[in-house]
mmCIF file with all atom_site columns, C-alpha atoms and ligand atoms in Angstrom:
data_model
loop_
_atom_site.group_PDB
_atom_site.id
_atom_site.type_symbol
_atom_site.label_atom_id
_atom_site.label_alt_id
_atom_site.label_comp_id
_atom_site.label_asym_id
_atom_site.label_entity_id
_atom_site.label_seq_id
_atom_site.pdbx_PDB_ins_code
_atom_site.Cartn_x
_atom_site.Cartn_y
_atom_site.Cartn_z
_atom_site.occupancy
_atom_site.B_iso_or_equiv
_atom_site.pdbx_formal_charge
_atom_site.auth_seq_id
_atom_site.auth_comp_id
_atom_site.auth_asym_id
_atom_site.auth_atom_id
_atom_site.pdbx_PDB_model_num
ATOM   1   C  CA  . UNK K 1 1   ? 3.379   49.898  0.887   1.00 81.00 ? 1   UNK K CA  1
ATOM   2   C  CA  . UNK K 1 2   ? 0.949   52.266  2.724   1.00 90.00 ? 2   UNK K CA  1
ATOM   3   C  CA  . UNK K 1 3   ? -1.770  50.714  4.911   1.00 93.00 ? 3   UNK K CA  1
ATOM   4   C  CA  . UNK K 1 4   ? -4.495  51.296  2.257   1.00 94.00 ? 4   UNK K CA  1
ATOM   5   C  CA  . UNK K 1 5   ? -2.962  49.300  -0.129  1.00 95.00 ? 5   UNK K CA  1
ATOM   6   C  CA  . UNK K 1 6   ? -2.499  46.155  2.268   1.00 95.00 ? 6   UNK K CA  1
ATOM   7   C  CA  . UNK K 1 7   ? -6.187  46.269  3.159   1.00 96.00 ? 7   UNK K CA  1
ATOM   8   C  CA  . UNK K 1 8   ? -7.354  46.488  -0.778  1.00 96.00 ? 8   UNK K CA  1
ATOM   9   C  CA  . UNK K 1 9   ? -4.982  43.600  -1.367  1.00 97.00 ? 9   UNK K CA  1
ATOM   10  C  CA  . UNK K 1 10  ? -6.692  41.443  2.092   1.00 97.00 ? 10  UNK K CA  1
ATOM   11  C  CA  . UNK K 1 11  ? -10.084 42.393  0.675   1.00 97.00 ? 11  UNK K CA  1
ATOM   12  C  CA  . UNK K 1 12  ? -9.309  40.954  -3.259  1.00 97.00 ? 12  UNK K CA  1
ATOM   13  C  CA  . UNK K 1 13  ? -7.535  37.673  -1.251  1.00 97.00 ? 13  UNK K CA  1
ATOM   14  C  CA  . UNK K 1 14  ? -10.232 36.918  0.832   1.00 97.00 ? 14  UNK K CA  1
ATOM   15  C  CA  . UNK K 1 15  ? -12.611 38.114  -1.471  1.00 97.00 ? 15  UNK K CA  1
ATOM   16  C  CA  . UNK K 1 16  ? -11.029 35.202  -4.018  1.00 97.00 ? 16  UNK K CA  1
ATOM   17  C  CA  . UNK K 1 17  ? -10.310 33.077  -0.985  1.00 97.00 ? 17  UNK K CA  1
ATOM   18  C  CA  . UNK K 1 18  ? -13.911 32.927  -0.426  1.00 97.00 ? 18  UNK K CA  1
ATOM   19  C  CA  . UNK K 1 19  ? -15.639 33.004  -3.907  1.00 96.00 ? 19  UNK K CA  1
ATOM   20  C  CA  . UNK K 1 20  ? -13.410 30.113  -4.909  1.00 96.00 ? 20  UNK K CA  1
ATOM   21  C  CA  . UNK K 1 21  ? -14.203 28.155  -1.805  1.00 96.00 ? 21  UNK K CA  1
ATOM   22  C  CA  . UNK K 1 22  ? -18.249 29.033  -2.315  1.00 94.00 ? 22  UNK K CA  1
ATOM   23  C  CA  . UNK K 1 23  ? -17.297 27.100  -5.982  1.00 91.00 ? 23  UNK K CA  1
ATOM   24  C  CA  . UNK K 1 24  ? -15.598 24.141  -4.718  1.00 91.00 ? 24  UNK K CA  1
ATOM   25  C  CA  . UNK K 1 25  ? -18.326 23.162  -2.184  1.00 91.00 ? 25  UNK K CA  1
ATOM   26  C  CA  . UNK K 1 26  ? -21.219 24.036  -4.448  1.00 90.00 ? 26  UNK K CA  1
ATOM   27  C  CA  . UNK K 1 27  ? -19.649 22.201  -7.485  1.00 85.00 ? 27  UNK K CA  1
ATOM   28  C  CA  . UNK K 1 28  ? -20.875 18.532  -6.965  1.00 80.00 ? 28  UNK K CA  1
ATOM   29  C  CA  . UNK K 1 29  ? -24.346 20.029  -6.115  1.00 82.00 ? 29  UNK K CA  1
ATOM   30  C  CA  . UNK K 1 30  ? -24.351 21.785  -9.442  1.00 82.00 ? 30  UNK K CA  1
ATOM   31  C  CA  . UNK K 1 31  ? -22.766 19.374  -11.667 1.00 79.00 ? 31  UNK K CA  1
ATOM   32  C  CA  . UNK K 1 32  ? -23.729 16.576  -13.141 1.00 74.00 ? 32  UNK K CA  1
ATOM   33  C  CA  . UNK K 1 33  ? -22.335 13.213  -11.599 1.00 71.00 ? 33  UNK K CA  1
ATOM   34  C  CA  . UNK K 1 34  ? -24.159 10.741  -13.084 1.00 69.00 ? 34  UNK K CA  1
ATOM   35  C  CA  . UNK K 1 35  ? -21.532 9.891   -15.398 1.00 71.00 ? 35  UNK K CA  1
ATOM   36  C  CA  . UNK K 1 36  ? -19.503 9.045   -11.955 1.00 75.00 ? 36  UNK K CA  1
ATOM   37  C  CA  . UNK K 1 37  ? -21.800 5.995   -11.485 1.00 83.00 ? 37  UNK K CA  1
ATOM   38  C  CA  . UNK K 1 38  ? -21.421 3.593   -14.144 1.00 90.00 ? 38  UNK K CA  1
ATOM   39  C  CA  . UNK K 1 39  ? -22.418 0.195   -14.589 1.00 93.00 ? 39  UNK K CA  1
ATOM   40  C  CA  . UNK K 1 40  ? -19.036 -0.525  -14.655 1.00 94.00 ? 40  UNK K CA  1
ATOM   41  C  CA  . UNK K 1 41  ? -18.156 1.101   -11.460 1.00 94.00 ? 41  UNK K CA  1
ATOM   42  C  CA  . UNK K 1 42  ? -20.823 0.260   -9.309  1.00 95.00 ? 42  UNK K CA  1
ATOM   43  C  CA  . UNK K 1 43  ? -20.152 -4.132  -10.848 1.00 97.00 ? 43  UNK K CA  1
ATOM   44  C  CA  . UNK K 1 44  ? -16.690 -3.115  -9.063  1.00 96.00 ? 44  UNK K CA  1
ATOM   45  C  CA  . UNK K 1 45  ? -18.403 -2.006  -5.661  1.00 96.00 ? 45  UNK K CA  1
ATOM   46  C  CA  . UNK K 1 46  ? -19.986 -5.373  -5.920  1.00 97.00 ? 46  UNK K CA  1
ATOM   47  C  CA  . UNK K 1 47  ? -16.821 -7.072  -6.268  1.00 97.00 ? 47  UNK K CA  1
ATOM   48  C  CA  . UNK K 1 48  ? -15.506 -5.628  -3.337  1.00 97.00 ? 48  UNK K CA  1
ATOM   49  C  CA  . UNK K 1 49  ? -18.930 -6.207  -1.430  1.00 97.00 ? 49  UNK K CA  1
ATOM   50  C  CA  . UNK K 1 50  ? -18.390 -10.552 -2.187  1.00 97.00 ? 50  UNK K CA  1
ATOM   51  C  CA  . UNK K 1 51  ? -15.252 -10.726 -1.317  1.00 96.00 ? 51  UNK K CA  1
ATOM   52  C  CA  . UNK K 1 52  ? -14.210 -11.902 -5.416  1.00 97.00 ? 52  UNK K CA  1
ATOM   53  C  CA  . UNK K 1 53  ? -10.693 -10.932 -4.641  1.00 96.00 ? 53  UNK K CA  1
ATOM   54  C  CA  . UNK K 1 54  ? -9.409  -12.632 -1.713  1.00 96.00 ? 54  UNK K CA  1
ATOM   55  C  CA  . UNK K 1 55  ? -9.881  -15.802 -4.270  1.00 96.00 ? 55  UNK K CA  1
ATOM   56  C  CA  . UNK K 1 56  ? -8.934  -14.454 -7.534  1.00 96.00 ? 56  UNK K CA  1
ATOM   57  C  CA  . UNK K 1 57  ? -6.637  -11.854 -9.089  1.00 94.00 ? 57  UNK K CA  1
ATOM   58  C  CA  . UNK K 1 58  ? -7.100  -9.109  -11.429 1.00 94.00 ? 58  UNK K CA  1
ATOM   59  C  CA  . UNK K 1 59  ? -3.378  -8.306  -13.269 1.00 90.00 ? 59  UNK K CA  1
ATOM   60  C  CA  . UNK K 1 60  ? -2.016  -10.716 -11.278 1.00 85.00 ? 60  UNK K CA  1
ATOM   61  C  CA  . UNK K 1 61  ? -3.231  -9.269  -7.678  1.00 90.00 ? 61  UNK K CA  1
ATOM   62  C  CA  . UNK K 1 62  ? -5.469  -10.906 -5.140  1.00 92.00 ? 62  UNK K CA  1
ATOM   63  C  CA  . UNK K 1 63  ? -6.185  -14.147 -3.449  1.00 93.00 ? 63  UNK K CA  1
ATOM   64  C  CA  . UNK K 1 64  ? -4.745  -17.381 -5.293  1.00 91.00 ? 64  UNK K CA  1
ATOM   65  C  CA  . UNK K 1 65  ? -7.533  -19.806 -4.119  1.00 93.00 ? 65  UNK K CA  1
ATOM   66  C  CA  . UNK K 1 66  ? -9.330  -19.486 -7.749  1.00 93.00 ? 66  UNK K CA  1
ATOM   67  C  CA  . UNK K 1 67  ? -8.191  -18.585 -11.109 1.00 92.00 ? 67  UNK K CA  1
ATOM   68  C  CA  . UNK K 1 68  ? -7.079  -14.905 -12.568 1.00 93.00 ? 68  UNK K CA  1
ATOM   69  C  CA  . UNK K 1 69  ? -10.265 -13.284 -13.852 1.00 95.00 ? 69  UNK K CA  1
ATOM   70  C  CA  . UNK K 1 70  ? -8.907  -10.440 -15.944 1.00 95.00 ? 70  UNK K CA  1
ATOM   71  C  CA  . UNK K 1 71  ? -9.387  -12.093 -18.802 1.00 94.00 ? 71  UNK K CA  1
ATOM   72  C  CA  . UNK K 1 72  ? -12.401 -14.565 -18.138 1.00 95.00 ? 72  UNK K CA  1
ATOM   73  C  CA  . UNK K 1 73  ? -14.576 -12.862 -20.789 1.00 96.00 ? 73  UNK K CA  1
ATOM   74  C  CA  . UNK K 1 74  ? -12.541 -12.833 -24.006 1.00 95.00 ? 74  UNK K CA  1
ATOM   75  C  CA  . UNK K 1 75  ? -11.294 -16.647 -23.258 1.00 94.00 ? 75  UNK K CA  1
ATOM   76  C  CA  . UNK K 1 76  ? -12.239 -19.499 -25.266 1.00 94.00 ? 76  UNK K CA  1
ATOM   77  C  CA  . UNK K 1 77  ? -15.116 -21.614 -23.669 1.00 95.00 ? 77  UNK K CA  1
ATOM   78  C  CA  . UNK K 1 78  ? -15.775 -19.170 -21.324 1.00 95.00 ? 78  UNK K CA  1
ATOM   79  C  CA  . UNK K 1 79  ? -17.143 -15.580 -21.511 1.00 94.00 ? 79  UNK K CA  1
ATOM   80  C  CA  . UNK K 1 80  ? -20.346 -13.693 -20.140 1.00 97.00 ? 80  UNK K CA  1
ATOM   81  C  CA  . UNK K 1 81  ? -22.633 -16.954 -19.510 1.00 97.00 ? 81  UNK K CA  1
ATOM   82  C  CA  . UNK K 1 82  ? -20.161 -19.055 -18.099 1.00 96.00 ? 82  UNK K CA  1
ATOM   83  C  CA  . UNK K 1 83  ? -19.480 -17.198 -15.539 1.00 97.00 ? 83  UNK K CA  1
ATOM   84  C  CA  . UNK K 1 84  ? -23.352 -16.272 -14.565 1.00 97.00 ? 84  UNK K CA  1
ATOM   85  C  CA  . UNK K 1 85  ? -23.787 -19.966 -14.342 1.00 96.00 ? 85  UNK K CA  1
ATOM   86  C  CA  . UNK K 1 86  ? -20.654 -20.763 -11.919 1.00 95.00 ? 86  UNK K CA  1
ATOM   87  C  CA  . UNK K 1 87  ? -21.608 -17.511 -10.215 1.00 96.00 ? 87  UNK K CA  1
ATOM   88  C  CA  . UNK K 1 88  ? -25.227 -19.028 -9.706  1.00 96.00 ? 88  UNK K CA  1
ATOM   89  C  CA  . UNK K 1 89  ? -24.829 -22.711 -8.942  1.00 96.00 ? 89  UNK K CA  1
ATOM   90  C  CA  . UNK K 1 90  ? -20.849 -22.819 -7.556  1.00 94.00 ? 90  UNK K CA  1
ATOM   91  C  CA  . UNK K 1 91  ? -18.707 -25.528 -7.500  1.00 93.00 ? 91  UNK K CA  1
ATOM   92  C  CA  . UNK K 1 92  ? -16.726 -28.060 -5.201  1.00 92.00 ? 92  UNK K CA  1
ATOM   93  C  CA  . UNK K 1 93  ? -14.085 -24.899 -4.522  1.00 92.00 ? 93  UNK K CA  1
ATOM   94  C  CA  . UNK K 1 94  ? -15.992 -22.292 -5.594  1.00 93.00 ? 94  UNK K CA  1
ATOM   95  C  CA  . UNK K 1 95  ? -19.184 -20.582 -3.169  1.00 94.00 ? 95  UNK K CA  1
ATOM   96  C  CA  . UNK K 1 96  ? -22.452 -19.988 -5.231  1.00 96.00 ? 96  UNK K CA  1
ATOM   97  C  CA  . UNK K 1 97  ? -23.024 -16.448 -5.019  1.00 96.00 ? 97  UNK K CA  1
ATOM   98  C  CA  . UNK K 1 98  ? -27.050 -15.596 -5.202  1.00 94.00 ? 98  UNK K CA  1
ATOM   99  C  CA  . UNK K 1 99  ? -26.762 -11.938 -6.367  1.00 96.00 ? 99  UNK K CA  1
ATOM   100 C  CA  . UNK K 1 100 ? -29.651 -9.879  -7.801  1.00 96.00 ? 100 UNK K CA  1
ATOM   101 C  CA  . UNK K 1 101 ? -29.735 -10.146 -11.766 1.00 96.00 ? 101 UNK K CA  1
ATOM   102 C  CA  . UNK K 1 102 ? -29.186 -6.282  -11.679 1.00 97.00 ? 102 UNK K CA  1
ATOM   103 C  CA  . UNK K 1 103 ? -26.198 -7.111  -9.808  1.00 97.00 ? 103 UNK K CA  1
ATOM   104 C  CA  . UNK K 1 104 ? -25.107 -9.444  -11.735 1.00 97.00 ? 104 UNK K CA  1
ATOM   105 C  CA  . UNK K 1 105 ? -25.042 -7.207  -14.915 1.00 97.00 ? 105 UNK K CA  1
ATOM   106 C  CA  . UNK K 1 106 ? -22.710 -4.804  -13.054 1.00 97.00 ? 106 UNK K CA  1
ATOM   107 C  CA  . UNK K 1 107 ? -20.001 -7.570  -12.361 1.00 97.00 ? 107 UNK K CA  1
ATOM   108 C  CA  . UNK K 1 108 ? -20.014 -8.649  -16.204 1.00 97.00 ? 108 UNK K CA  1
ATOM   109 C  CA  . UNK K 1 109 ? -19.571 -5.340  -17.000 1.00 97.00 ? 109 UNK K CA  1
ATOM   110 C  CA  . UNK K 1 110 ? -17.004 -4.673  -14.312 1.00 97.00 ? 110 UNK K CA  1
ATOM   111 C  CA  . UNK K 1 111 ? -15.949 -8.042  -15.783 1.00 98.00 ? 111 UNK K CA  1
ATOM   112 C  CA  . UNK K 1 112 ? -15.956 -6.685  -19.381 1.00 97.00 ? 112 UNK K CA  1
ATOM   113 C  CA  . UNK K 1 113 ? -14.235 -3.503  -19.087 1.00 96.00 ? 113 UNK K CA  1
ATOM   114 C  CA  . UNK K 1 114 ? -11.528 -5.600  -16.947 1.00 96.00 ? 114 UNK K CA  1
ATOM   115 C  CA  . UNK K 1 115 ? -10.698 -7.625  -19.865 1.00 95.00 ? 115 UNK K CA  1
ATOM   116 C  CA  . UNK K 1 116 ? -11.014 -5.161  -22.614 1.00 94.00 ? 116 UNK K CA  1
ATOM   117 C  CA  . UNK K 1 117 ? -7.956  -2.965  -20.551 1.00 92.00 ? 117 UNK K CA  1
ATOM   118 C  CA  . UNK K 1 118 ? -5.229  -5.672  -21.823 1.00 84.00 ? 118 UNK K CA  1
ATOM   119 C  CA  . UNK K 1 119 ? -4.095  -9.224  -20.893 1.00 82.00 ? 119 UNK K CA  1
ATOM   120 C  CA  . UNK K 1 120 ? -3.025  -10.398 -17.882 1.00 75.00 ? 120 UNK K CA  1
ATOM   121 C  CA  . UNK K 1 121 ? -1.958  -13.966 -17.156 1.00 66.00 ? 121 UNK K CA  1
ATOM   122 C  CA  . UNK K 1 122 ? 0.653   -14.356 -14.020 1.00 57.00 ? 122 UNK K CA  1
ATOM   123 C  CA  . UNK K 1 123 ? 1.646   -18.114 -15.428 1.00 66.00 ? 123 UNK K CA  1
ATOM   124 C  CA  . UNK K 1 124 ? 3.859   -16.442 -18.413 1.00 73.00 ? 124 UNK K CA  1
ATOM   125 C  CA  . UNK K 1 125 ? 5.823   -14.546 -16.015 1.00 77.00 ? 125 UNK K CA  1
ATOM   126 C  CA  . UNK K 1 126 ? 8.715   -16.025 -13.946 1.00 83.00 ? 126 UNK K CA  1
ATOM   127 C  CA  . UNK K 1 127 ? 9.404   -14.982 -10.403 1.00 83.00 ? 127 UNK K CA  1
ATOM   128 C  CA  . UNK K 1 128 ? 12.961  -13.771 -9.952  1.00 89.00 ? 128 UNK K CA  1
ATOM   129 C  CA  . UNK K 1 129 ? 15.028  -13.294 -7.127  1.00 91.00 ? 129 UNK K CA  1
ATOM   130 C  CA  . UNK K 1 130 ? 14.598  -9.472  -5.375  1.00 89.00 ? 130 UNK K CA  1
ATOM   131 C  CA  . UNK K 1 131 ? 11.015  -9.298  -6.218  1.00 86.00 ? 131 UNK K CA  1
ATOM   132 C  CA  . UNK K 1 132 ? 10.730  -9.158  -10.003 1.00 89.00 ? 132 UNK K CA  1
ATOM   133 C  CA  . UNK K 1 133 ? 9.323   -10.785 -12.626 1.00 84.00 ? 133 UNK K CA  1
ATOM   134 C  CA  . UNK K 1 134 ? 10.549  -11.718 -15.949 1.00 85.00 ? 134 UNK K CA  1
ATOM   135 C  CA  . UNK K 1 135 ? 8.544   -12.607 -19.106 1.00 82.00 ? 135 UNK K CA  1
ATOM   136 C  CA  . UNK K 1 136 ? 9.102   -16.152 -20.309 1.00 80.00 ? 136 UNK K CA  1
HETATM 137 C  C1  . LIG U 2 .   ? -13.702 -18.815 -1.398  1.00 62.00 ? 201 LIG U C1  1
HETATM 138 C  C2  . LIG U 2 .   ? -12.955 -18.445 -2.569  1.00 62.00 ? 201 LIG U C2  1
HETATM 139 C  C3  . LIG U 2 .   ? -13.700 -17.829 -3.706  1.00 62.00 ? 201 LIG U C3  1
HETATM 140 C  C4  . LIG U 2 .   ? -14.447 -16.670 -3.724  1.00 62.00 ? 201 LIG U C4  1
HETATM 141 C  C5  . LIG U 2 .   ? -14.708 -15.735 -2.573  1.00 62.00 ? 201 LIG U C5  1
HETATM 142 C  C6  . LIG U 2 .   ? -14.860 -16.465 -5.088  1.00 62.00 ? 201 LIG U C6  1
HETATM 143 N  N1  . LIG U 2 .   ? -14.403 -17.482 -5.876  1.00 62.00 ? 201 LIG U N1  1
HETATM 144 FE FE1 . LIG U 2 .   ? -14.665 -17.671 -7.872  1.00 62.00 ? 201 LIG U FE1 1
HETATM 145 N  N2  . LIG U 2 .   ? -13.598 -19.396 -7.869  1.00 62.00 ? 201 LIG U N2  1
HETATM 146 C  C7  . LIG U 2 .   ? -12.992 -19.949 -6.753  1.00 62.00 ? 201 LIG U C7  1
HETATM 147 C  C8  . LIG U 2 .   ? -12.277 -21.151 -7.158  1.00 62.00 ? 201 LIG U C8  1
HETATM 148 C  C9  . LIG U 2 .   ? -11.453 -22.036 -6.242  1.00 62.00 ? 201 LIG U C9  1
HETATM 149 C  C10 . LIG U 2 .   ? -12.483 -21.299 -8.540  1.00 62.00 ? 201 LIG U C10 1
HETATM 150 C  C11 . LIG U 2 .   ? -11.954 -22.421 -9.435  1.00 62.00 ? 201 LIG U C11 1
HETATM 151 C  C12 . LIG U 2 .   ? -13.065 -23.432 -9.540  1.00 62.00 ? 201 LIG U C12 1
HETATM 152 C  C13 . LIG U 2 .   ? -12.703 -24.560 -10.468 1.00 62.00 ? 201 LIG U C13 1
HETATM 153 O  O1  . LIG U 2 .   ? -11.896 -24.359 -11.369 1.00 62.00 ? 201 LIG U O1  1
HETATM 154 O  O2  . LIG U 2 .   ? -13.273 -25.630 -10.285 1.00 62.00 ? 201 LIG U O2  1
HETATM 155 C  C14 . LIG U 2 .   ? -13.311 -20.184 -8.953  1.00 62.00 ? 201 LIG U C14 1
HETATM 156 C  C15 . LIG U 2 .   ? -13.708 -19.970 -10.261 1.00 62.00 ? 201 LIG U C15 1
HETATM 157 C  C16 . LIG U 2 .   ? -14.332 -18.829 -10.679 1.00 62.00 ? 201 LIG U C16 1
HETATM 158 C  C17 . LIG U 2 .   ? -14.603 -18.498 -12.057 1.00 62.00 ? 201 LIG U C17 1
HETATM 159 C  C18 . LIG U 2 .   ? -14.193 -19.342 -13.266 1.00 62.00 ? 201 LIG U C18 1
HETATM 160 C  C19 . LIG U 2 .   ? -12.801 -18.934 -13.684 1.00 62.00 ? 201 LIG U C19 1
HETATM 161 C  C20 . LIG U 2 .   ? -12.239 -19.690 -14.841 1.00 62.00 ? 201 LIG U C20 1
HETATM 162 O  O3  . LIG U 2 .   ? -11.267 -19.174 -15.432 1.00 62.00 ? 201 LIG U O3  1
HETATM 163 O  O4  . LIG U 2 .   ? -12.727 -20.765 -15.166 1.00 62.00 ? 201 LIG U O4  1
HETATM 164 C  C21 . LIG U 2 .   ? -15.232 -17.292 -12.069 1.00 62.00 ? 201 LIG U C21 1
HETATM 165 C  C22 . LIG U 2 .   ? -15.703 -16.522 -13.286 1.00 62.00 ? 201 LIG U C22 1
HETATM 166 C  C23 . LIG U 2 .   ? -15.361 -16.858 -10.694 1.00 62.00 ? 201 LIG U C23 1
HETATM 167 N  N3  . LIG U 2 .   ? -14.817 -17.815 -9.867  1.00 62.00 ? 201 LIG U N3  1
HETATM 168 C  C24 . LIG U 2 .   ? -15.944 -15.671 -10.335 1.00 62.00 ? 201 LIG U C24 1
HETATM 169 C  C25 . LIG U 2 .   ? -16.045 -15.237 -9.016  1.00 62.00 ? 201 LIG U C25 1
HETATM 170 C  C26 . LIG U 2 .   ? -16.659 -13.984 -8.623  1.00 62.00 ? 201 LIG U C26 1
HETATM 171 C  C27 . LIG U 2 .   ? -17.232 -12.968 -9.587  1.00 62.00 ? 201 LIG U C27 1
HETATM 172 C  C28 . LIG U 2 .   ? -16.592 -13.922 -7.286  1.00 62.00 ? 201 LIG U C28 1
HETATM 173 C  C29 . LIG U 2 .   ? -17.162 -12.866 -6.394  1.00 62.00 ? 201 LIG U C29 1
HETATM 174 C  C30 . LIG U 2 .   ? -18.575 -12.619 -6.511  1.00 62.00 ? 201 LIG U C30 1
HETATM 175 C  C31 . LIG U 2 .   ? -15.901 -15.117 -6.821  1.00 62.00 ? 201 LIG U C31 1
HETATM 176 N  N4  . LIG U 2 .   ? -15.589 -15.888 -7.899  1.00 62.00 ? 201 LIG U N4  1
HETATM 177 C  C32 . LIG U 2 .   ? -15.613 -15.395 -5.506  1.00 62.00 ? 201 LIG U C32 1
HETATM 178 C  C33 . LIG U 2 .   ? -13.021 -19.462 -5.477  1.00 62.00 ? 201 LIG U C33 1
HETATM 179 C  C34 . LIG U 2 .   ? -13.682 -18.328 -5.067  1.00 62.00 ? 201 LIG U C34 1
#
């Protein structure tokens, strides 16, 4: 390989070293990310922000102060108002929670696409020894 050839092929690399770079870090400027901030997602920041899970699970994970919440939505007697209203006015165990009403629509929908992902309820599963669990 004669020394012309080696620079041609540096100046193609860096050339696509560099365009490809200029792409990358201009991408979320050009792109649309809206999409990237859903109700859904943002109801999740807001679970985080309160603190939901180091009382309550989701699939089984979390605090086990309160209840398992994946499924709060679809179950019978329960759903979107109930929890609004125990969110709002608490209980003996439970802290009232005074969150803005938009705020409020982003858990339930955090909530909602939780419980439309499948069911999860850590009381038909028995602990083994070694770590796993076993369906009963
Ligand atoms: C300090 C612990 C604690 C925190 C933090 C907490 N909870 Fe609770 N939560 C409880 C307890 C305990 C119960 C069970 C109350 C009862 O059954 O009387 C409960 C019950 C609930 C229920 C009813 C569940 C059911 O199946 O009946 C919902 C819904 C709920 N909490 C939502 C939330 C959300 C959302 C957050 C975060 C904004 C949150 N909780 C934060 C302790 C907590």
């Amino acid at each position: 390989m004669n020394q012309k050839t080696v620079i041609i092929i540096f100046i193609v690399l860096s050339f696509a070293f560099v365009s490809n770079s200029i792409n990358i870090y201009l991408k979320p400027f050009i792109e649309n990310n809206s999409n990237l901030h859903t109700k859904e997602s943002e109801g999740r920041l807001v679970w985080q922000r309160n603190n939901c899970q180091t009382c309550h699970q989701l699939y089984g994970l979390g605090g086990y102060l309160g209840p398992d919440l994946t499924n709060v939505i679809s179950s019978p007697g329960k759903g979107v108002n109930y929890v609004i209203g125990l969110l709002r006015t608490g209980n003996a165990t439970m802290p009232a929670y005074h969150l803005r009403e938009e705020e409020e629509a982003q858990l339930i929908a955090f909530l909602i696409s939780v419980d439309r992902t499948g069911k999860s309820s850590p009381l038909e599963f028995e602990p083994l020894p070694f770590g796993q669990i076993k369906q009963k």
